[in-house]
CSV table of C-alpha atoms in Angstrom, one decimal:
chain,number,residue,atom,x,y,z
A,1,MET,CA,77.0,86.1,29.6
A,2,ILE,CA,77.8,83.0,27.1
A,3,ARG,CA,76.8,80.2,28.8
A,4,GLY,CA,79.9,77.5,27.5
A,5,ARG,CA,82.3,74.3,27.4
A,6,VAL,CA,86.0,74.6,27.4
A,7,VAL,CA,87.4,72.3,24.9
A,8,GLY,CA,90.9,73.7,24.3
A,9,ARG,CA,93.7,76.1,25.2
A,10,PHE,CA,96.3,78.4,23.2
A,11,TRP,CA,99.4,79.8,23.0
A,12,ALA,CA,100.3,82.3,21.8
A,13,THR,CA,104.3,83.5,22.7
A,14,LYS,CA,104.7,86.1,19.9
A,15,ARG,CA,102.0,89.0,21.4
A,16,ILE,CA,101.4,92.5,22.4
A,17,GLU,CA,102.0,93.9,26.2
A,18,HIS,CA,99.6,94.5,28.8
A,19,ILE,CA,98.8,90.2,28.8
A,20,PRO,CA,97.8,89.6,32.3
A,21,SER,CA,98.6,86.0,33.5
A,22,GLY,CA,96.3,83.5,32.9
A,23,ALA,CA,95.4,81.6,29.5
A,24,PHE,CA,93.5,81.4,26.5
A,25,LEU,CA,90.7,79.4,26.5
A,26,GLU,CA,88.8,77.7,23.6
A,27,ILE,CA,84.8,78.1,24.8
A,28,GLU,CA,81.9,76.2,22.7
A,29,ALA,CA,79.3,78.0,23.6
A,30,ALA,CA,75.9,76.5,24.8
A,31,GLY,CA,73.8,77.2,21.8
A,32,GLY,CA,76.9,76.5,19.4
A,33,GLY,CA,80.3,78.5,17.9
A,34,ARG,CA,83.4,78.8,19.6
A,35,MET,CA,85.7,81.7,21.4
A,36,ILE,CA,88.6,81.9,23.3
A,37,ALA,CA,87.8,83.3,26.2
A,38,PHE,CA,90.7,84.3,29.1
A,39,ASP,CA,91.1,82.5,32.7
A,40,VAL,CA,91.8,83.4,35.7
A,41,LEU,CA,90.4,80.6,37.4
A,42,GLY,CA,92.0,77.4,37.0
A,43,CYS,CA,89.5,75.8,35.0
A,44,GLY,CA,89.7,72.7,33.0
A,45,GLU,CA,88.8,70.5,30.2
A,46,GLU,CA,85.1,69.6,29.6
A,47,GLU,CA,84.5,72.6,33.0
A,48,GLU,CA,81.2,74.4,31.9
A,49,VAL,CA,81.8,78.0,32.4
A,50,LEU,CA,80.1,81.6,32.3
A,51,VAL,CA,82.0,84.1,30.0
A,52,VAL,CA,81.5,88.0,29.8
A,53,THR,CA,82.8,89.7,27.0
A,54,GLY,CA,83.5,93.1,25.9
A,55,SER,CA,84.8,96.0,27.5
A,56,THR,CA,83.9,94.4,30.9
A,57,ALA,CA,85.9,91.9,30.1
A,58,ALA,CA,89.1,94.3,30.6
A,59,SER,CA,87.7,96.2,33.0
A,60,TRP,CA,87.0,93.7,35.8
A,61,LEU,CA,91.3,92.5,34.8
A,62,GLY,CA,92.2,96.3,35.2
A,63,GLY,CA,91.3,98.0,32.2
A,64,GLY,CA,93.7,100.9,30.6
A,65,LYS,CA,95.5,99.2,28.3
A,66,ILE,CA,94.8,95.2,28.6
A,67,PRO,CA,93.5,93.7,25.4
A,68,ILE,CA,91.1,91.3,26.5
A,69,ASP,CA,87.6,91.1,25.3
A,70,ALA,CA,86.4,87.4,27.0
A,71,LEU,CA,86.8,86.7,30.8
A,72,ILE,CA,85.5,82.9,32.6
A,73,ILE,CA,83.8,85.1,35.4
A,74,GLY,CA,82.6,81.5,37.6
A,75,SER,CA,82.3,78.1,36.4
A,76,LEU,CA,78.8,76.2,37.1
A,77,ASP,CA,77.8,74.3,39.6
A,78,GLU,CA,75.4,71.8,38.0
A,79,PRO,CA,73.2,73.0,34.9
A,80,GLY,CA,69.8,73.1,36.6
A,81,LYS,CA,68.3,74.0,33.2
A,82,THR,CA,64.9,73.3,33.3
A,83,ASP,CA,62.6,74.6,30.1
A,84,LYS,CA,59.1,73.9,30.5
A,85,PRO,CA,56.6,74.5,27.5
A,86,LYS,CA,54.5,77.4,28.4
A,87,SER,CA,51.2,76.7,29.6
A,88,LYS,CA,48.4,78.2,28.0
B,1,MET,CA,88.7,86.6,20.9
B,2,ILE,CA,88.5,85.3,17.8
B,3,ARG,CA,90.7,82.7,17.0
B,4,GLY,CA,92.2,83.5,12.7
B,5,ARG,CA,94.1,83.2,10.2
B,6,VAL,CA,95.2,85.9,8.4
B,7,VAL,CA,94.2,86.0,4.6
B,8,GLY,CA,94.8,89.0,2.9
B,9,ARG,CA,96.2,92.7,3.5
B,10,PHE,CA,93.8,96.2,2.7
B,11,TRP,CA,95.7,100.0,2.6
B,12,ALA,CA,93.6,102.9,2.4
B,13,THR,CA,95.1,105.9,1.6
B,14,LYS,CA,91.8,108.0,1.7
B,15,ARG,CA,91.3,107.8,5.3
B,16,ILE,CA,90.4,109.8,8.6
B,17,GLU,CA,92.8,111.2,11.3
B,18,HIS,CA,94.2,109.1,14.4
B,19,ILE,CA,95.0,105.9,12.1
B,20,PRO,CA,98.3,104.4,13.9
B,21,SER,CA,100.8,102.7,12.1
B,22,GLY,CA,100.0,99.2,11.0
B,23,ALA,CA,98.1,96.2,8.9
B,24,PHE,CA,94.7,96.3,8.0
B,25,LEU,CA,94.5,92.5,7.8
B,26,GLU,CA,92.1,90.6,6.3
B,27,ILE,CA,91.1,87.4,9.1
B,28,GLU,CA,89.2,84.2,8.5
B,29,ALA,CA,87.6,83.5,11.6
B,30,ALA,CA,88.1,79.4,12.6
B,31,GLY,CA,84.1,79.6,12.9
B,32,GLY,CA,83.6,80.7,9.5
B,33,GLY,CA,83.4,84.7,8.7
B,34,ARG,CA,85.5,87.5,7.8
B,35,MET,CA,86.5,90.3,9.4
B,36,ILE,CA,89.9,93.5,9.5
B,37,ALA,CA,92.0,93.7,11.8
B,38,PHE,CA,94.5,95.6,13.0
B,39,ASP,CA,98.6,94.1,13.2
B,40,VAL,CA,101.3,96.1,15.0
B,41,LEU,CA,102.8,92.5,15.3
B,42,GLY,CA,103.7,91.9,11.8
B,43,CYS,CA,101.9,89.3,11.2
B,44,GLY,CA,102.1,87.2,7.4
B,45,GLU,CA,99.7,85.0,5.7
B,46,GLU,CA,98.7,82.1,6.5
B,47,GLU,CA,99.8,83.1,10.4
B,48,GLU,CA,97.0,82.4,13.2
B,49,VAL,CA,96.1,84.7,15.5
B,50,LEU,CA,93.8,86.3,18.3
B,51,VAL,CA,91.7,89.2,17.5
B,52,VAL,CA,90.3,91.1,19.9
B,53,THR,CA,87.1,93.5,19.0
B,54,GLY,CA,85.3,96.6,19.9
B,55,SER,CA,87.0,99.3,22.2
B,56,THR,CA,89.4,97.3,24.1
B,57,ALA,CA,91.6,97.4,20.9
B,58,ALA,CA,91.5,100.9,20.3
B,59,SER,CA,92.4,100.9,24.5
B,60,TRP,CA,95.4,99.2,24.2
B,61,LEU,CA,96.1,101.6,20.9
B,62,GLY,CA,96.1,104.9,23.1
B,63,GLY,CA,92.2,105.3,23.0
B,64,GLY,CA,91.2,108.2,22.2
B,65,LYS,CA,89.7,109.6,19.0
B,66,ILE,CA,91.9,106.2,17.3
B,67,PRO,CA,89.1,104.0,15.1
B,68,ILE,CA,90.1,100.6,15.4
B,69,ASP,CA,87.6,98.4,17.2
B,70,ALA,CA,89.8,95.4,16.0
B,71,LEU,CA,93.7,94.5,16.9
B,72,ILE,CA,96.0,91.0,17.1
B,73,ILE,CA,96.6,90.3,19.9
B,74,GLY,CA,99.1,87.1,19.6
B,75,SER,CA,100.3,84.9,17.3
B,76,LEU,CA,99.1,81.2,17.8
B,77,ASP,CA,102.0,78.5,19.3
B,78,GLU,CA,100.6,76.0,18.2
B,79,PRO,CA,96.7,74.6,18.0
B,80,GLY,CA,97.0,72.3,20.5
B,81,LYS,CA,92.8,71.9,20.8
B,82,THR,CA,91.3,69.0,21.6
B,83,ASP,CA,87.4,68.5,22.0
B,84,LYS,CA,87.0,65.0,23.7
B,85,PRO,CA,83.8,64.0,23.8
B,86,LYS,CA,82.3,64.4,26.7
B,87,SER,CA,82.7,61.1,29.1
B,88,LYS,CA,79.3,60.2,30.5
C,1,MET,CA,86.0,96.6,10.9
C,2,ILE,CA,84.2,95.3,8.4
C,3,ARG,CA,85.0,95.3,5.6
C,4,GLY,CA,82.2,96.8,2.6
C,5,ARG,CA,80.8,98.6,-0.6
C,6,VAL,CA,78.6,102.2,-0.1
C,7,VAL,CA,75.2,100.6,-2.0
C,8,GLY,CA,72.9,103.4,-0.7
C,9,ARG,CA,72.0,106.7,1.7
C,10,PHE,CA,69.8,107.5,4.1
C,11,TRP,CA,68.1,111.1,5.2
C,12,ALA,CA,66.6,111.4,8.7
C,13,THR,CA,64.8,114.9,9.1
C,14,LYS,CA,63.6,113.6,12.2
C,15,ARG,CA,66.1,113.4,14.8
C,16,ILE,CA,67.8,112.9,17.9
C,17,GLU,CA,70.2,116.1,18.9
C,18,HIS,CA,74.1,115.9,18.7
C,19,ILE,CA,74.4,113.9,15.2
C,20,PRO,CA,77.0,115.4,13.3
C,21,SER,CA,78.0,116.3,10.1
C,22,GLY,CA,78.0,113.4,7.8
C,23,ALA,CA,75.8,111.1,5.3
C,24,PHE,CA,74.2,107.3,6.8
C,25,LEU,CA,74.8,105.0,3.7
C,26,GLU,CA,74.1,102.2,3.5
C,27,ILE,CA,76.6,99.4,3.4
C,28,GLU,CA,76.6,96.0,2.3
C,29,ALA,CA,79.3,93.7,4.3
C,30,ALA,CA,81.6,91.8,2.2
C,31,GLY,CA,80.5,88.3,3.7
C,32,GLY,CA,76.6,89.4,3.2
C,33,GLY,CA,74.1,91.5,5.5
C,34,ARG,CA,73.6,95.9,5.6
C,35,MET,CA,74.4,98.3,8.2
C,36,ILE,CA,73.9,101.7,8.5
C,37,ALA,CA,77.4,103.7,9.1
C,38,PHE,CA,78.4,107.8,8.9
C,39,ASP,CA,80.6,109.0,6.7
C,40,VAL,CA,82.5,112.1,6.7
C,41,LEU,CA,84.8,111.1,3.9
C,42,GLY,CA,82.4,111.2,1.1
C,43,CYS,CA,82.4,108.3,-0.1
C,44,GLY,CA,80.0,107.4,-2.8
C,45,GLU,CA,77.9,104.0,-4.5
C,46,GLU,CA,80.1,101.4,-5.0
C,47,GLU,CA,82.8,102.1,-3.6
C,48,GLU,CA,84.7,100.0,-1.1
C,49,VAL,CA,85.3,100.6,2.7
C,50,LEU,CA,86.7,100.0,6.4
C,51,VAL,CA,83.8,100.6,9.1
C,52,VAL,CA,84.6,100.6,12.7
C,53,THR,CA,81.2,99.9,15.0
C,54,GLY,CA,80.3,100.5,18.2
C,55,SER,CA,81.5,103.2,20.7
C,56,THR,CA,84.7,103.8,19.2
C,57,ALA,CA,82.6,105.1,16.1
C,58,ALA,CA,81.6,107.8,19.0
C,59,SER,CA,84.8,108.8,20.3
C,60,TRP,CA,86.4,109.5,17.2
C,61,LEU,CA,83.1,112.1,16.7
C,62,GLY,CA,84.3,113.7,20.1
C,63,GLY,CA,82.3,111.1,22.4
C,64,GLY,CA,80.1,112.3,24.7
C,65,LYS,CA,76.4,112.6,23.9
C,66,ILE,CA,77.2,112.0,20.1
C,67,PRO,CA,74.8,108.8,18.8
C,68,ILE,CA,76.8,107.1,16.1
C,69,ASP,CA,78.3,103.6,17.3
C,70,ALA,CA,79.3,102.8,13.2
C,71,LEU,CA,81.6,105.3,11.0
C,72,ILE,CA,83.5,104.9,7.5
C,73,ILE,CA,87.3,105.1,8.5
C,74,GLY,CA,88.8,104.6,4.9
C,75,SER,CA,88.2,103.7,1.2
C,76,LEU,CA,89.9,100.7,0.1
C,77,ASP,CA,92.6,101.8,-2.7
C,78,GLU,CA,92.6,97.5,-3.6
C,79,PRO,CA,91.3,94.6,-3.1
C,80,GLY,CA,94.3,92.7,-2.9
C,81,LYS,CA,92.8,89.8,-1.0
C,82,THR,CA,94.4,86.9,-1.5
C,83,ASP,CA,93.0,83.6,0.2
C,84,LYS,CA,95.5,80.4,-0.6
C,85,PRO,CA,94.7,77.0,0.4
C,86,LYS,CA,96.9,75.9,3.6
C,87,SER,CA,99.9,74.0,2.1
C,88,LYS,CA,100.9,71.1,5.1
D,1,MET,CA,67.0,95.1,24.3
D,2,ILE,CA,67.1,91.7,23.8
D,3,ARG,CA,62.5,90.4,24.4
D,4,GLY,CA,63.2,87.0,25.7
D,5,ARG,CA,61.8,84.5,28.3
D,6,VAL,CA,63.2,82.9,31.7
D,7,VAL,CA,63.8,79.5,30.6
D,8,GLY,CA,66.2,78.2,33.9
D,9,ARG,CA,68.9,78.9,36.6
D,10,PHE,CA,71.8,78.3,37.0
D,11,TRP,CA,75.4,79.0,39.8
D,12,ALA,CA,78.8,79.6,40.4
D,13,THR,CA,80.5,78.6,43.1
D,14,LYS,CA,83.8,78.8,42.0
D,15,ARG,CA,84.1,82.5,40.3
D,16,ILE,CA,86.0,85.9,40.6
D,17,GLU,CA,85.2,88.6,42.6
D,18,HIS,CA,83.5,91.4,41.9
D,19,ILE,CA,80.0,89.5,41.4
D,20,PRO,CA,77.2,91.4,43.2
D,21,SER,CA,74.1,90.0,45.0
D,22,GLY,CA,71.4,88.9,42.2
D,23,ALA,CA,70.6,85.6,40.2
D,24,PHE,CA,72.2,84.3,36.7
D,25,LEU,CA,69.4,83.4,34.6
D,26,GLU,CA,69.3,81.8,31.3
D,27,ILE,CA,66.8,83.1,29.0
D,28,GLU,CA,65.6,82.1,25.5
D,29,ALA,CA,65.4,85.1,22.9
D,30,ALA,CA,61.7,85.9,21.2
D,31,GLY,CA,64.4,85.3,18.1
D,32,GLY,CA,65.8,82.5,18.9
D,33,GLY,CA,69.0,81.6,20.5
D,34,ARG,CA,69.9,81.7,24.9
D,35,MET,CA,71.5,84.0,27.0
D,36,ILE,CA,72.5,84.1,30.4
D,37,ALA,CA,71.5,87.6,32.0
D,38,PHE,CA,71.7,88.5,35.7
D,39,ASP,CA,69.0,89.4,37.8
D,40,VAL,CA,68.1,91.8,40.4
D,41,LEU,CA,64.5,92.1,39.9
D,42,GLY,CA,63.6,88.4,41.8
D,43,CYS,CA,62.5,87.2,38.2
D,44,GLY,CA,61.2,83.1,37.8
D,45,GLU,CA,60.6,80.9,35.3
D,46,GLU,CA,58.4,81.5,31.9
D,47,GLU,CA,58.6,85.9,32.7
D,48,GLU,CA,59.1,87.8,30.0
D,49,VAL,CA,61.5,90.3,30.6
D,50,LEU,CA,63.8,92.8,29.2
D,51,VAL,CA,67.7,92.6,29.0
D,52,VAL,CA,70.3,94.9,28.1
D,53,THR,CA,74.1,93.9,26.8
D,54,GLY,CA,77.5,94.9,26.8
D,55,SER,CA,79.4,97.6,29.8
D,56,THR,CA,75.5,99.1,30.5
D,57,ALA,CA,74.6,96.4,32.5
D,58,ALA,CA,77.9,97.0,34.6
D,59,SER,CA,77.6,100.6,34.7
D,60,TRP,CA,74.5,100.3,36.4
D,61,LEU,CA,75.7,97.7,38.8
D,62,GLY,CA,77.8,99.9,39.6
D,63,GLY,CA,80.4,100.0,37.0
D,64,GLY,CA,83.8,99.3,37.4
D,65,LYS,CA,85.3,96.0,38.2
D,66,ILE,CA,81.9,94.6,37.7
D,67,PRO,CA,82.2,92.0,35.7
D,68,ILE,CA,78.3,91.5,34.5
D,69,ASP,CA,77.8,92.1,30.4
D,70,ALA,CA,73.7,91.4,30.4
D,71,LEU,CA,70.9,92.8,33.0
D,72,ILE,CA,67.5,91.6,33.3
D,73,ILE,CA,65.8,96.0,33.5
D,74,GLY,CA,62.4,94.8,33.2
D,75,SER,CA,59.3,92.4,32.9
D,76,LEU,CA,57.0,92.6,30.2
D,77,ASP,CA,53.4,93.8,30.5
D,78,GLU,CA,52.0,91.8,28.4
D,79,PRO,CA,53.2,91.3,24.9
D,80,GLY,CA,51.6,93.5,23.0
D,81,LYS,CA,53.5,93.4,20.2
D,82,THR,CA,51.0,93.9,16.6
D,83,ASP,CA,53.3,93.5,12.7
D,84,LYS,CA,50.4,94.1,10.2
D,85,PRO,CA,51.1,93.8,6.5
D,86,LYS,CA,53.0,97.5,4.9
D,87,SER,CA,50.3,99.1,2.9
D,88,LYS,CA,51.4,99.8,-0.5
E,1,MET,CA,73.2,102.0,13.2
E,2,ILE,CA,70.7,99.8,12.3
E,3,ARG,CA,67.7,99.9,10.0
E,4,GLY,CA,63.7,98.7,11.0
E,5,ARG,CA,60.3,99.4,11.4
E,6,VAL,CA,58.6,99.2,14.5
E,7,VAL,CA,56.3,96.7,14.7
E,8,GLY,CA,55.3,97.2,18.7
E,9,ARG,CA,55.4,98.7,22.3
E,10,PHE,CA,55.7,96.7,25.0
E,11,TRP,CA,55.8,97.9,29.0
E,12,ALA,CA,57.0,97.4,31.8
E,13,THR,CA,55.6,98.2,35.1
E,14,LYS,CA,58.5,96.2,37.1
E,15,ARG,CA,61.3,97.7,36.1
E,16,ILE,CA,65.1,98.4,37.7
E,17,GLU,CA,65.7,101.9,38.1
E,18,HIS,CA,66.7,104.7,36.0
E,19,ILE,CA,65.0,104.1,33.4
E,20,PRO,CA,64.0,107.9,31.6
E,21,SER,CA,60.9,109.0,30.4
E,22,GLY,CA,60.3,107.4,26.3
E,23,ALA,CA,59.0,104.1,24.9
E,24,PHE,CA,59.7,100.6,24.3
E,25,LEU,CA,59.4,99.9,21.0
E,26,GLU,CA,59.8,96.7,18.8
E,27,ILE,CA,61.9,96.9,16.0
E,28,GLU,CA,62.0,94.5,12.7
E,29,ALA,CA,65.3,94.9,10.9
E,30,ALA,CA,65.6,96.0,7.2
E,31,GLY,CA,67.8,92.4,6.9
E,32,GLY,CA,65.8,90.5,9.0
E,33,GLY,CA,65.3,89.9,13.1
E,34,ARG,CA,63.3,92.0,15.6
E,35,MET,CA,64.8,93.6,19.1
E,36,ILE,CA,63.9,96.3,21.2
E,37,ALA,CA,64.4,99.7,20.7
E,38,PHE,CA,64.1,103.3,23.2
E,39,ASP,CA,62.6,106.2,21.6
E,40,VAL,CA,62.7,109.8,22.8
E,41,LEU,CA,61.4,110.7,19.2
E,42,GLY,CA,57.2,109.3,19.4
E,43,CYS,CA,57.7,106.9,16.2
E,44,GLY,CA,54.6,104.7,15.5
E,45,GLU,CA,54.4,101.3,13.9
E,46,GLU,CA,55.6,101.0,10.6
E,47,GLU,CA,57.0,104.4,11.0
E,48,GLU,CA,61.3,103.4,9.5
E,49,VAL,CA,64.2,104.1,12.0
E,50,LEU,CA,67.6,104.5,12.9
E,51,VAL,CA,68.7,102.8,16.2
E,52,VAL,CA,71.9,102.7,17.0
E,53,THR,CA,72.9,100.2,20.0
E,54,GLY,CA,75.6,99.5,22.4
E,55,SER,CA,76.9,102.2,25.6
E,56,THR,CA,76.3,105.2,22.6
E,57,ALA,CA,72.4,104.7,23.3
E,58,ALA,CA,73.0,105.1,27.3
E,59,SER,CA,75.5,107.9,26.9
E,60,TRP,CA,73.3,110.4,24.5
E,61,LEU,CA,71.0,109.9,27.1
E,62,GLY,CA,73.3,111.2,29.9
E,63,GLY,CA,75.0,108.2,30.3
E,64,GLY,CA,75.8,106.6,33.7
E,65,LYS,CA,73.3,103.7,35.2
E,66,ILE,CA,70.9,104.7,32.6
E,67,PRO,CA,70.5,101.3,31.2
E,68,ILE,CA,69.2,101.1,27.6
E,69,ASP,CA,71.2,99.8,25.1
E,70,ALA,CA,69.3,100.8,21.5
E,71,LEU,CA,68.3,104.7,20.5
E,72,ILE,CA,66.1,105.7,18.1
E,73,ILE,CA,68.0,107.9,16.8
E,74,GLY,CA,66.2,109.3,13.2
E,75,SER,CA,63.1,108.5,11.5
E,76,LEU,CA,63.8,107.9,7.8
E,77,ASP,CA,63.1,110.2,4.9
E,78,GLU,CA,62.5,107.9,2.9
E,79,PRO,CA,64.1,104.8,1.7
E,80,GLY,CA,66.5,106.1,-1.0
E,81,LYS,CA,68.2,102.8,-1.9
E,82,THR,CA,70.3,101.8,-4.3
E,83,ASP,CA,71.7,98.6,-5.3
E,84,LYS,CA,73.7,98.6,-9.0
E,85,PRO,CA,75.0,95.9,-10.1
E,86,LYS,CA,78.9,97.0,-9.8
E,87,SER,CA,79.5,97.3,-13.6
E,88,LYS,CA,83.8,94.8,-14.5
């Protein structure tokens, strides 16, 4: 999964069929780079989220013809990241 | 999904079977880099679009033997992007 | 899909089962980087092609145990690329 | 598969359904870059692991609606890496 | 597919279930970067190989719960690469 931060939102009135209810949010990945992920949790700007990509995103939404390849699966409680240098 | 801009179009008369009706458009991703996406919406040059990649693209088109791995799923209404620095 | 140019060919006598008839061609992507794609169209060196990647390639070839994840789906008629700067 | 080192852990109380029991661990890939992988082995910080990505991760966990695209499949016994220069 | 060279081997005694018989080999891609691929051909160090990635690797191995996303499908007979500059 990719860890990132919500930085924007997009709308697409002209669209293909079978896009479910939800929002297209722009995510800035923790390591750099941006992507558009589908959101059904109601995430807001600056929220830190986990994004799943690929056909797994469509499968969760019901599979078949659903054309979504990136889905927010959760909002992070707290960073809690540690990165201690490896002791020799 | 990838956000990008339509910058060109390609034709391939010599092709394998099972490619559906539509156009091969060149997309310049918002973060840099280019790819060829399949278009069934009739998008034109300079249009800002969302592209889904992987087997999800083929599934929307009917799955099975359809050899397409990138599909334009919508045209963006407006950028609407915000990127406020995180307040501490 | 990836747009690229055929730059070489490889043979692998020592191989696993279920590889169909065709050629392993080296492709130089338009944006840089190289990959090996499977070819059933008989493409030659310097030919500009479109390559589909992932499980979609195997599905076109029949799916199941076919171990191919990159397939040339067409040969480009002409570049036709335009990249006009966005007018404000 | 990606080889990496566990460098952190994340929690997401606000989450979508169908996430199985396990931990979200942050992995630093051997070649650089970070990702979040799902762990069912009980790996700890600094542990060297192998991570499988894509729909294969969800399939192992039961497939269907499971929204996981990165899974730790093993913990490395020892590096054992060799990289002798190619003799001409 | 990715072309690369075998540069190491890893063992993982602590592992999840459903990993078939074979070896975890480290591959250095021709264009740079390293990955771990599963090997059932008995490849040795310095051998030049082709690697298939994604769910296609698991499908060849039997699919279902097999947690492998990179598989060596062949060993190259000879480089045979040519890269002539495009004549105008």
